[in-house]
PDB file of C-alpha atoms in Angstrom:
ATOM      1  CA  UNK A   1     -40.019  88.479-324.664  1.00  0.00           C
ATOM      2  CA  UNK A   2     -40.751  86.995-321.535  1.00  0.00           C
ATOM      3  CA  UNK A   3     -40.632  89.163-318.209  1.00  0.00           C
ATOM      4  CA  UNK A   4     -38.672  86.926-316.078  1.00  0.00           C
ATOM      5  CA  UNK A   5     -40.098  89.106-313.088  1.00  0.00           C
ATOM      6  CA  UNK A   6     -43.630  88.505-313.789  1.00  0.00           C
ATOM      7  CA  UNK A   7     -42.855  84.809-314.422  1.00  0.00           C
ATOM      8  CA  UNK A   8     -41.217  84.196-311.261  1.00  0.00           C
ATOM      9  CA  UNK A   9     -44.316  86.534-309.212  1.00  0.00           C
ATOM     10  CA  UNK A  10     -46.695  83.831-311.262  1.00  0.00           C
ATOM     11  CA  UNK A  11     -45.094  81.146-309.476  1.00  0.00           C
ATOM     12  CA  UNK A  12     -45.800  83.156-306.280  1.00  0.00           C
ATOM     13  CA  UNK A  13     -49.389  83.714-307.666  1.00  0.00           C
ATOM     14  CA  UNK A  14     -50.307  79.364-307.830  1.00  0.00           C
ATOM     15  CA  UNK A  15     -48.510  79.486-304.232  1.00  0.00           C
ATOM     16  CA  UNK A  16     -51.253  81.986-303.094  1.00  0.00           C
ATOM     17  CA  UNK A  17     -53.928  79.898-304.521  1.00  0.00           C
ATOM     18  CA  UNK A  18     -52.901  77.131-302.729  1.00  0.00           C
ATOM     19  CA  UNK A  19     -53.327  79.186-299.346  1.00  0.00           C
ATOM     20  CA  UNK A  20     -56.438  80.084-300.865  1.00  0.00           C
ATOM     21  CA  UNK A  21     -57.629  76.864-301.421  1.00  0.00           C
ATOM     22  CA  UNK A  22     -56.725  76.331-298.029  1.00  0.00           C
ATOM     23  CA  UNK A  23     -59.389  79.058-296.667  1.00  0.00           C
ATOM     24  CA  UNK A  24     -55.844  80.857-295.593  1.00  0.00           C
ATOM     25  CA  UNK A  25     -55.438  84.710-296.638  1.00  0.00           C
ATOM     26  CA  UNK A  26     -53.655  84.068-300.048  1.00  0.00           C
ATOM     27  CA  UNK A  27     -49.726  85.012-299.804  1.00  0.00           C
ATOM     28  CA  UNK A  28     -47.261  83.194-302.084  1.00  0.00           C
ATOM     29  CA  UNK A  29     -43.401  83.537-302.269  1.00  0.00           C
ATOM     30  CA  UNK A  30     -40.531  82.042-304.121  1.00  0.00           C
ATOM     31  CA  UNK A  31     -36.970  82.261-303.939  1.00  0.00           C
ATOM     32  CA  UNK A  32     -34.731  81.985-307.251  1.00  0.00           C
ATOM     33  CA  UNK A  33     -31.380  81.347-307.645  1.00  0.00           C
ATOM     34  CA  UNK A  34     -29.520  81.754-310.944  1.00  0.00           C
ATOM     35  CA  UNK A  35     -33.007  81.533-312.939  1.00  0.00           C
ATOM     36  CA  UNK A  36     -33.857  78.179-310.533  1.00  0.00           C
ATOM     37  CA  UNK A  37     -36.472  77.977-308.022  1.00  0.00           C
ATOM     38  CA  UNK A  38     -34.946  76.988-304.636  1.00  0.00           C
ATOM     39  CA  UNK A  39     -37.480  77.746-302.116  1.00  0.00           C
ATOM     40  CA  UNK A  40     -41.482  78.151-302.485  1.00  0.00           C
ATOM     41  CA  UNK A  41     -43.755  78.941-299.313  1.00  0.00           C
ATOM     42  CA  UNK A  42     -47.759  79.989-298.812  1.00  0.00           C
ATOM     43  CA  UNK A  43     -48.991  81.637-295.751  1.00  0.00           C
ATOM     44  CA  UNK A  44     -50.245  78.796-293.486  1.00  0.00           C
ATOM     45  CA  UNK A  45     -50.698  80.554-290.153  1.00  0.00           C
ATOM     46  CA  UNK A  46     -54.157  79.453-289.310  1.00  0.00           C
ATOM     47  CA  UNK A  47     -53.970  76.019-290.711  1.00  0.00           C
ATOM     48  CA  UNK A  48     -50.790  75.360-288.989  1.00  0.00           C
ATOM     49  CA  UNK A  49     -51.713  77.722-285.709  1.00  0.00           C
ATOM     50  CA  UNK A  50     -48.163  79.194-286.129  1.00  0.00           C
ATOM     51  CA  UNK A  51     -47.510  83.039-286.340  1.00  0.00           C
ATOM     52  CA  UNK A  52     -44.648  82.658-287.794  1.00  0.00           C
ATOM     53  CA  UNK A  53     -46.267  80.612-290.877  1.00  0.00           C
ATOM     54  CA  UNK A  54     -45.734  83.213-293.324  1.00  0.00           C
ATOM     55  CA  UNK A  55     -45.151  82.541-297.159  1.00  0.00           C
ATOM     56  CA  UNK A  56     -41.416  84.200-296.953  1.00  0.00           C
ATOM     57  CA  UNK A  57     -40.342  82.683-293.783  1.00  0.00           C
ATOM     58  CA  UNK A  58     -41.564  79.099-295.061  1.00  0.00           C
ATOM     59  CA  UNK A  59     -39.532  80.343-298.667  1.00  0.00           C
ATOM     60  CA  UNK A  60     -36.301  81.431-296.993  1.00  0.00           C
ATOM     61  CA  UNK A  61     -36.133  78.003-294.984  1.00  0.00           C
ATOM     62  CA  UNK A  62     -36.618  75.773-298.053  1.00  0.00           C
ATOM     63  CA  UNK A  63     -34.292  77.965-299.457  1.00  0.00           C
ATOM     64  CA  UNK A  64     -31.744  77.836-296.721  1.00  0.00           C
ATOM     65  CA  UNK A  65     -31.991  74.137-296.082  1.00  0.00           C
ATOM     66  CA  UNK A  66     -31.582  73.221-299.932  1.00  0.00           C
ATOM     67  CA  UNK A  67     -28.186  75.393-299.871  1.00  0.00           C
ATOM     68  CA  UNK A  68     -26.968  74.471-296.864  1.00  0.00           C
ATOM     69  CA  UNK A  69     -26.267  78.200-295.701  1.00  0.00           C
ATOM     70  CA  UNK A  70     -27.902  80.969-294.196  1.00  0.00           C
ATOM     71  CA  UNK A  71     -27.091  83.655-296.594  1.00  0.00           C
ATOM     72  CA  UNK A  72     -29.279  84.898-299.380  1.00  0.00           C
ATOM     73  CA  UNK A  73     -26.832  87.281-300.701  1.00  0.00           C
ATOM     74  CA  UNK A  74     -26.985  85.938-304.328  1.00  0.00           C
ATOM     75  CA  UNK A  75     -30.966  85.375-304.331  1.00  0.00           C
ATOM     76  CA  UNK A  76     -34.390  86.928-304.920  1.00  0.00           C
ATOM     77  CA  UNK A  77     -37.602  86.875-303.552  1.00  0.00           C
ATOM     78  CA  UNK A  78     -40.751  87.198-305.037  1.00  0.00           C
ATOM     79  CA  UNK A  79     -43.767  87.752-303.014  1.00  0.00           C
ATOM     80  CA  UNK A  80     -47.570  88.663-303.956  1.00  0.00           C
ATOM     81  CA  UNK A  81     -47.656  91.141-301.129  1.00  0.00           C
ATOM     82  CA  UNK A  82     -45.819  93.325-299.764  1.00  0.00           C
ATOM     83  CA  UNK A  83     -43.355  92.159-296.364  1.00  0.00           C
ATOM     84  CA  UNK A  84     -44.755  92.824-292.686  1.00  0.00           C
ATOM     85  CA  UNK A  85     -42.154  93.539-290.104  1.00  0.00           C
ATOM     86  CA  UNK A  86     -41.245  89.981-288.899  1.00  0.00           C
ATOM     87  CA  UNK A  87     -40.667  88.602-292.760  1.00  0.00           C
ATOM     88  CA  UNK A  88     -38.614  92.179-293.776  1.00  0.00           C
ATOM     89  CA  UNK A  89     -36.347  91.707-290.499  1.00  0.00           C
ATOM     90  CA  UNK A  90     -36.063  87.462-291.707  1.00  0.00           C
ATOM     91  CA  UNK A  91     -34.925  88.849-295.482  1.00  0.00           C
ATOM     92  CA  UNK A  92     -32.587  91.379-293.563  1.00  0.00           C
ATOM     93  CA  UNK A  93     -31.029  88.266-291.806  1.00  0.00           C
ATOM     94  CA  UNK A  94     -30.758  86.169-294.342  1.00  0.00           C
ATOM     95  CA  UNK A  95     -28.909  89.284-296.107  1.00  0.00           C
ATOM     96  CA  UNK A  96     -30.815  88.591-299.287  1.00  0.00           C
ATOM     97  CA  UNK A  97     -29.663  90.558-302.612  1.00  0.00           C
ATOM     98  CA  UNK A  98     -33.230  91.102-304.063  1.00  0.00           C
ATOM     99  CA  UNK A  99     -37.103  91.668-303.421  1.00  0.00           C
ATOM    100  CA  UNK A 100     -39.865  91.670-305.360  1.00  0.00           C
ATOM    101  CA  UNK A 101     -43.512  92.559-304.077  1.00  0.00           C
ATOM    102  CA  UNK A 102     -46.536  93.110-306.049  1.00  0.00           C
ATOM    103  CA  UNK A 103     -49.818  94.460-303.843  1.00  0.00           C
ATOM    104  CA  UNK A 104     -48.714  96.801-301.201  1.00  0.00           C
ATOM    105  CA  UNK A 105     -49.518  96.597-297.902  1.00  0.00           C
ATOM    106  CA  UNK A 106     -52.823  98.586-296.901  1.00  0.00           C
ATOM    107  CA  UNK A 107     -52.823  98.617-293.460  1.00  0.00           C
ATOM    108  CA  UNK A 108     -49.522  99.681-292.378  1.00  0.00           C
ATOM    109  CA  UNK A 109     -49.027  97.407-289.234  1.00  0.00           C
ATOM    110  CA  UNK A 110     -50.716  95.272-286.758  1.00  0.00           C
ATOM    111  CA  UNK A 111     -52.444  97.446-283.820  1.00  0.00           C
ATOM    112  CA  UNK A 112     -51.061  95.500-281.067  1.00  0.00           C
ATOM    113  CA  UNK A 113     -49.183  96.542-277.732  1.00  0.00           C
ATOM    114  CA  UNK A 114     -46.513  94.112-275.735  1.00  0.00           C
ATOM    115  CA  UNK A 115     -45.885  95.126-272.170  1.00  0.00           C
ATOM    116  CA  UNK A 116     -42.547  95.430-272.036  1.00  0.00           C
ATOM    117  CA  UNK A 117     -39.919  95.439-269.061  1.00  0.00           C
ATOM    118  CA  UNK A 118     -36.532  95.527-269.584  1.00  0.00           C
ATOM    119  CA  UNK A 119     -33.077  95.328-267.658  1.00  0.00           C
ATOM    120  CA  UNK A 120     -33.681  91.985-265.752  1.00  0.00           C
ATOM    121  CA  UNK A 121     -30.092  90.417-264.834  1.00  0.00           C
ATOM    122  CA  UNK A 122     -29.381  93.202-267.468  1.00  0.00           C
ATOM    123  CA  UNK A 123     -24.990  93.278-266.283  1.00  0.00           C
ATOM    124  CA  UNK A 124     -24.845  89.375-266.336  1.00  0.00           C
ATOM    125  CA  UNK A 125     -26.546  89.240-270.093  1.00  0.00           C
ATOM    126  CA  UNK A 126     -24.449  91.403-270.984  1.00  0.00           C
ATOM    127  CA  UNK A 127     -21.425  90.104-269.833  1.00  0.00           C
ATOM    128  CA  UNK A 128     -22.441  86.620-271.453  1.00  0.00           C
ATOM    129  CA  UNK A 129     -22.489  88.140-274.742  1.00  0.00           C
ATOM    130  CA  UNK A 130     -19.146  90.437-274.146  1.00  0.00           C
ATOM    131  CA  UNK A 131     -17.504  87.984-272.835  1.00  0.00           C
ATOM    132  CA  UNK A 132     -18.042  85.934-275.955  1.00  0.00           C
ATOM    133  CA  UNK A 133     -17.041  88.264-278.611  1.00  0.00           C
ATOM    134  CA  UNK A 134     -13.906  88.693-276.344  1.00  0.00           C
ATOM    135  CA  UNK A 135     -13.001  84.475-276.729  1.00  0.00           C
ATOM    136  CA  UNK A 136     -13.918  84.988-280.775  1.00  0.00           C
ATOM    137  CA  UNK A 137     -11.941  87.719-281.125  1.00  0.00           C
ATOM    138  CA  UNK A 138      -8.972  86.184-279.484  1.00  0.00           C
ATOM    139  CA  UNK A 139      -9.457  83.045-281.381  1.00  0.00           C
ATOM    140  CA  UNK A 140      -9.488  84.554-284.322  1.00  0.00           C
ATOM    141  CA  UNK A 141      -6.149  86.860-283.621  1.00  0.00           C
TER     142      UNK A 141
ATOM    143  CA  UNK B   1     -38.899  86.445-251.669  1.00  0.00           C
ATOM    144  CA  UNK B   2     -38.117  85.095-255.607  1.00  0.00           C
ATOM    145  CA  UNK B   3     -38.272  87.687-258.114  1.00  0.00           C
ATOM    146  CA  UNK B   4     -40.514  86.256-260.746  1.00  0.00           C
ATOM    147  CA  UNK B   5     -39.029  87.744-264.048  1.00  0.00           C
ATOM    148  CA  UNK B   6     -35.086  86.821-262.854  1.00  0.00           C
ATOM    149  CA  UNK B   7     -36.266  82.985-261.969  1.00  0.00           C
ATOM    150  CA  UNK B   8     -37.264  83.063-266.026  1.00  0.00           C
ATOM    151  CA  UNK B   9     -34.629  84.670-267.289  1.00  0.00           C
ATOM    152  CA  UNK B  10     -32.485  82.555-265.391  1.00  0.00           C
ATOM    153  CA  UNK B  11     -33.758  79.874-267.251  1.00  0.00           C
ATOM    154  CA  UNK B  12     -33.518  81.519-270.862  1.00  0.00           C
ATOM    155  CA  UNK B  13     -29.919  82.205-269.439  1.00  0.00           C
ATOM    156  CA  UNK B  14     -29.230  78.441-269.038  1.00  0.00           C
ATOM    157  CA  UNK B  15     -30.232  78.021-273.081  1.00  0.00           C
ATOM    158  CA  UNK B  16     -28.056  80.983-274.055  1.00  0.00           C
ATOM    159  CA  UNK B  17     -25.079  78.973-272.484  1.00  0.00           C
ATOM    160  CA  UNK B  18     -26.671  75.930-274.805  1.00  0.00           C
ATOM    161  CA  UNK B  19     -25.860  78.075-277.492  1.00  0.00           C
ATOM    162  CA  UNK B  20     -22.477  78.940-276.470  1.00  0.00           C
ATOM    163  CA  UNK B  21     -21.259  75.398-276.338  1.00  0.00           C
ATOM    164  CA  UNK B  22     -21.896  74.875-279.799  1.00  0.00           C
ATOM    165  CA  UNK B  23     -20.199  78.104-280.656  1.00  0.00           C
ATOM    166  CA  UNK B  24     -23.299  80.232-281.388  1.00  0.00           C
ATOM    167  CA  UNK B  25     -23.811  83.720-280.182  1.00  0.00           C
ATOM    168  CA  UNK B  26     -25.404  82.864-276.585  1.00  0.00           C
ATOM    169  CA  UNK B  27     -28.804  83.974-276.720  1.00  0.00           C
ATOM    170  CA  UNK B  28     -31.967  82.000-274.888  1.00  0.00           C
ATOM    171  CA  UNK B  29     -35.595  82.600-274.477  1.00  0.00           C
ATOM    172  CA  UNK B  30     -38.495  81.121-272.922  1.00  0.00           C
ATOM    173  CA  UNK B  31     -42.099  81.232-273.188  1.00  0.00           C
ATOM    174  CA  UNK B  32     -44.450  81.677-269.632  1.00  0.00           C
ATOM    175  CA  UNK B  33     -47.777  80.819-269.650  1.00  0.00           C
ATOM    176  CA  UNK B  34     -49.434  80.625-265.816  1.00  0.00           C
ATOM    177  CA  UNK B  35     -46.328  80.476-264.061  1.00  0.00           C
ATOM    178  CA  UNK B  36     -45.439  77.531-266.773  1.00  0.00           C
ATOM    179  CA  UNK B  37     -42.506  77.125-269.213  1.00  0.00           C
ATOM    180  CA  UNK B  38     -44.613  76.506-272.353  1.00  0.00           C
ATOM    181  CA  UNK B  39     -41.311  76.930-275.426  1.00  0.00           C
ATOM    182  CA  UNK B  40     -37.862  77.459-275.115  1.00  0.00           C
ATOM    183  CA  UNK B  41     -35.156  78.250-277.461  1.00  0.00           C
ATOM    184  CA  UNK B  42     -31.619  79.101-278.053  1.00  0.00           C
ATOM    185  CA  UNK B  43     -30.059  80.644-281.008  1.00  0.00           C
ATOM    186  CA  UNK B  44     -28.744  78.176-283.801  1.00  0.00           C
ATOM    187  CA  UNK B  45     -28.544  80.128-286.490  1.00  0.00           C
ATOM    188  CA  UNK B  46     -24.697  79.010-287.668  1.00  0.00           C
ATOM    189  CA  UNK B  47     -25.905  75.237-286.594  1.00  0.00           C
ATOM    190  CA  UNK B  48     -28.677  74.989-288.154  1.00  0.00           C
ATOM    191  CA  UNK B  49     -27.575  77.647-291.071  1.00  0.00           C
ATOM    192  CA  UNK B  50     -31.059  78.618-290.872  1.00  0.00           C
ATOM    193  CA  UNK B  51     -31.132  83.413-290.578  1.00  0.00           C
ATOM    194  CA  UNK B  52     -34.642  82.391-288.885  1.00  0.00           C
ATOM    195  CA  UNK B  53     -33.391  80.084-285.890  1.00  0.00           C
ATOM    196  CA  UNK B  54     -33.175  82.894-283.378  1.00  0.00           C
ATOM    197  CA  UNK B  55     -34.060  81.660-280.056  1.00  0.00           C
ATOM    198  CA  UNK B  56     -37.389  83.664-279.609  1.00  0.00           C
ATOM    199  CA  UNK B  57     -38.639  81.995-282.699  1.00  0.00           C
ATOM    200  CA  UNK B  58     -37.926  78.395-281.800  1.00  0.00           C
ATOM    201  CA  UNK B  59     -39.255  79.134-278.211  1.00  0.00           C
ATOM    202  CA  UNK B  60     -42.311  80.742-279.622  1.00  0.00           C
ATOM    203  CA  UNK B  61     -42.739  77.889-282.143  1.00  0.00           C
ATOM    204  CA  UNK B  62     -42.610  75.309-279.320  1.00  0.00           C
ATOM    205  CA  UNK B  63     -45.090  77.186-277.274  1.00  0.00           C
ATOM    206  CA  UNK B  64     -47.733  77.741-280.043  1.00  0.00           C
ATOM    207  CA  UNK B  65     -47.177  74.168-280.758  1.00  0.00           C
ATOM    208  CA  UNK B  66     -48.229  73.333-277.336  1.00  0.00           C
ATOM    209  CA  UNK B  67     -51.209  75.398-277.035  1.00  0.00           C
ATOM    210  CA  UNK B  68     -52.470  74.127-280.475  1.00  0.00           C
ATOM    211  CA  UNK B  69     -53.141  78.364-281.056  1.00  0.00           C
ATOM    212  CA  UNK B  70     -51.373  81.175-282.948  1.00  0.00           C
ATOM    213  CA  UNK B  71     -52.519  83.693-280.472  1.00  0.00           C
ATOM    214  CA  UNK B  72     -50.327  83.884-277.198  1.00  0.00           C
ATOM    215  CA  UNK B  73     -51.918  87.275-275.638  1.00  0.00           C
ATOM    216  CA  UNK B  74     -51.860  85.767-272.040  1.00  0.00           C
ATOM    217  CA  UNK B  75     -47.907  84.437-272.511  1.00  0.00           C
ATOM    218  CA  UNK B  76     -44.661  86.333-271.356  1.00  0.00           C
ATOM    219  CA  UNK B  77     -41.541  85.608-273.479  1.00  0.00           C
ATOM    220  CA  UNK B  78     -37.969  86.657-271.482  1.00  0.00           C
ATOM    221  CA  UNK B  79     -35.002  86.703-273.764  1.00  0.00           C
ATOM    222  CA  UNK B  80     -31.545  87.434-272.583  1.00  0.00           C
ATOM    223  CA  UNK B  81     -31.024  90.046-275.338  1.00  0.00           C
ATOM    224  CA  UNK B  82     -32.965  92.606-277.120  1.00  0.00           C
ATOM    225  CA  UNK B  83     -34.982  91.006-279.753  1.00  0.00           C
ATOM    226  CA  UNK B  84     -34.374  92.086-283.873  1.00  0.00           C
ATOM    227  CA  UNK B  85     -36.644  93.516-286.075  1.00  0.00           C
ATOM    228  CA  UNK B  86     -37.511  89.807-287.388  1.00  0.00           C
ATOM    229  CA  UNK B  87     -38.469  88.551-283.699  1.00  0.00           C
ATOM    230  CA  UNK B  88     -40.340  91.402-282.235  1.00  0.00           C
ATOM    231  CA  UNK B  89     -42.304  91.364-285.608  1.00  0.00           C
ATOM    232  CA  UNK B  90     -43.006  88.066-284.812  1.00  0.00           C
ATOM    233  CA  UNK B  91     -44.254  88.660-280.979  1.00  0.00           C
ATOM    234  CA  UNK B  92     -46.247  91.138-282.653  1.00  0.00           C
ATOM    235  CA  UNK B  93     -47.436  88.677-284.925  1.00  0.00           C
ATOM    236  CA  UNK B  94     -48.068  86.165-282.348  1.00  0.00           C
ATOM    237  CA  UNK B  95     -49.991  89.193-280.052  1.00  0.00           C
ATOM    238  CA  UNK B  96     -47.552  88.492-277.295  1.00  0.00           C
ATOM    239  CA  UNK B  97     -48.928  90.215-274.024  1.00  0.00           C
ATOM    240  CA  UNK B  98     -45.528  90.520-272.666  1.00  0.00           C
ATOM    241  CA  UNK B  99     -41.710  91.088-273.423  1.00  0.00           C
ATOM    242  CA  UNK B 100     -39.075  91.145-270.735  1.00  0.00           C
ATOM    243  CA  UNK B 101     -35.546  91.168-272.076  1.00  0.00           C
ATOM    244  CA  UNK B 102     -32.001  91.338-270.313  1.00  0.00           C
ATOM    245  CA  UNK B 103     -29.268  93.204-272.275  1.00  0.00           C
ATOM    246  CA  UNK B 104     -29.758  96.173-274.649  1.00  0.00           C
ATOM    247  CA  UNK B 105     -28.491  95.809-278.486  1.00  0.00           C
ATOM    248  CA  UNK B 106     -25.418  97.826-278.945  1.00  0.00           C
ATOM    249  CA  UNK B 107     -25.965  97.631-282.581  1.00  0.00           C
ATOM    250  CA  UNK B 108     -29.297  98.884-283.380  1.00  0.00           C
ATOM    251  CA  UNK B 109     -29.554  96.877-286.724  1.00  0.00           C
ATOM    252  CA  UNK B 110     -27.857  95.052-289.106  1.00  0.00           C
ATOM    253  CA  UNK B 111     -26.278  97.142-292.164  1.00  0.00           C
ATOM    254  CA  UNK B 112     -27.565  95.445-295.007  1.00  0.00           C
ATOM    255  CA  UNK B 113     -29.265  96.803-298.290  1.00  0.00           C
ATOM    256  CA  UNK B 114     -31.733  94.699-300.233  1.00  0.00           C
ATOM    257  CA  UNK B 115     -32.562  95.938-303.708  1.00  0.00           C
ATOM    258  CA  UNK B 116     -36.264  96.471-303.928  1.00  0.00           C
ATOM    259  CA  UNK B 117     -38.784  96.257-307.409  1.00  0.00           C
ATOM    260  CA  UNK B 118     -42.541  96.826-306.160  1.00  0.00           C
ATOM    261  CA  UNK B 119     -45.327  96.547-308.079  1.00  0.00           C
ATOM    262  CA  UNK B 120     -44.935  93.474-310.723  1.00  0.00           C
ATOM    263  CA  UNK B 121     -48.946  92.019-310.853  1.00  0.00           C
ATOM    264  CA  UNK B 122     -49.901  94.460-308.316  1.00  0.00           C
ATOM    265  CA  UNK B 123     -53.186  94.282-309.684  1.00  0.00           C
ATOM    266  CA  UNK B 124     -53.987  90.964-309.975  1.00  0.00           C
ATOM    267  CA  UNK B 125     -52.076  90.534-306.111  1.00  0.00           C
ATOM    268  CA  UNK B 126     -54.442  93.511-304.915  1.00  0.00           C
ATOM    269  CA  UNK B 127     -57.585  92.155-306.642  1.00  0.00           C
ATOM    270  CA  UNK B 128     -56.491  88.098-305.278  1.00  0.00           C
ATOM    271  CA  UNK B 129     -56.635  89.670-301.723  1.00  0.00           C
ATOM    272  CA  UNK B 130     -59.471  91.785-301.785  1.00  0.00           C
ATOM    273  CA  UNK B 131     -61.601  89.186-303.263  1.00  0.00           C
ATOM    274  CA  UNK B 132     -60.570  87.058-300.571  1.00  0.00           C
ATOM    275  CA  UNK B 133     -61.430  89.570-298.045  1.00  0.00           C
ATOM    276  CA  UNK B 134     -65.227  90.030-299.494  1.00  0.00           C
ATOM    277  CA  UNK B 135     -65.866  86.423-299.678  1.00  0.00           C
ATOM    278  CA  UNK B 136     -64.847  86.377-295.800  1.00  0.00           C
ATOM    279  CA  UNK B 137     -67.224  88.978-294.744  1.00  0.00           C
ATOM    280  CA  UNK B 138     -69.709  87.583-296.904  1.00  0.00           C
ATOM    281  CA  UNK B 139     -69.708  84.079-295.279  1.00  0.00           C
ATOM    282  CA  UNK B 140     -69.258  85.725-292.085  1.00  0.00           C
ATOM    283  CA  UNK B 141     -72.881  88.491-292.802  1.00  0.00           C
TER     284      UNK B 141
END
């Protein structure tokens, strides 16, 4: 009997090959719908110079774009390794049902630090916002 | 005298009204290299139906875009609200030198529960990755 979970995490295996191939650190993802792929993505940070280049997040927009909506709530991922922070918070927005990982994660997180000020035109911002949820409410009373 | 950090944020507030007039939650952001506006971005996310078109993304897309580099660790990015999990992942990602943001969440995260399987080919996934990883250091020695 065929393990539709390790099928599907083969088709993120060939995506990681392809990032491979591509000298990039090999990361492959898929996103299936009702036993269909919709969405496939490999990590192509340094060949596209993009951060954000990540298998998942280049998954999730296939994915997204071929459904025409922005919720995941009826898919799965599959992804060779586990999520960093960015692509867990993307799967948390796209409110995804399901994730599958195979290697974990051996370094925990990037050792980075952002200087960070905050409060700038902090009443006005959040007046904008306020102010907004205010007009949807109302239109939607 | 001009304060700086409120000139850019008055800017990223200008794209969070962009966002408003198309209905979206009004959130902008910018990206500052040398006193320069490098990206910009406003959130699009119902739009676009895309969970990943937050308005620090696009702006940081634009930017990297620019500068032809992943790395913007001499670029400020001012937002109008407190980024998510997904977005400061990605200025982490990105090793953003600095953050300045206007309002504070009032929600600290979105309550959503993704179901989780870990471990499907996680040998295979560890042993694809830490190959990859020797050959580096090899060509690199």
């Amino acid at each position: 009997m065929i393990d539709m979970d390790e099928m599907w995490m083969q088709e993120a295996f060939k995506l990681a090959r392809q990032a491979e191939s591509l000298g990039e650190v090999p990361i492959g993802a898929v996103v299936i719908l009702d036993d269909e792929l919709i969405g496939s993505g490999y990590n192509c940070k340094e060949y596209n110079q993009n951060p954000i280049a990540h298998a998942e997040i280049i998954a999730i927009q296939e994915a997204v774009k071929k459904l025409n909506r922005w919720r995941l709530n009826d898919c799965s991922l599959y992804v060779t390794l586990e999520p960093c922070q960015m692509c867990l918070g993307a799967l948390i927005n796209a409110r995804l049902k399901r994730l599958v990982y195979a290697a974990k994660k051996t370094k925990t997180q990037i050792n980075h630090n952002i200087i960070l000020k905050t409060g700038v035109l902090e009443t006005p911002a959040s007046l904008l916002l306020s102010d907004f949820f205010k007009k949807i409410r109302k239109l939607k009373s």
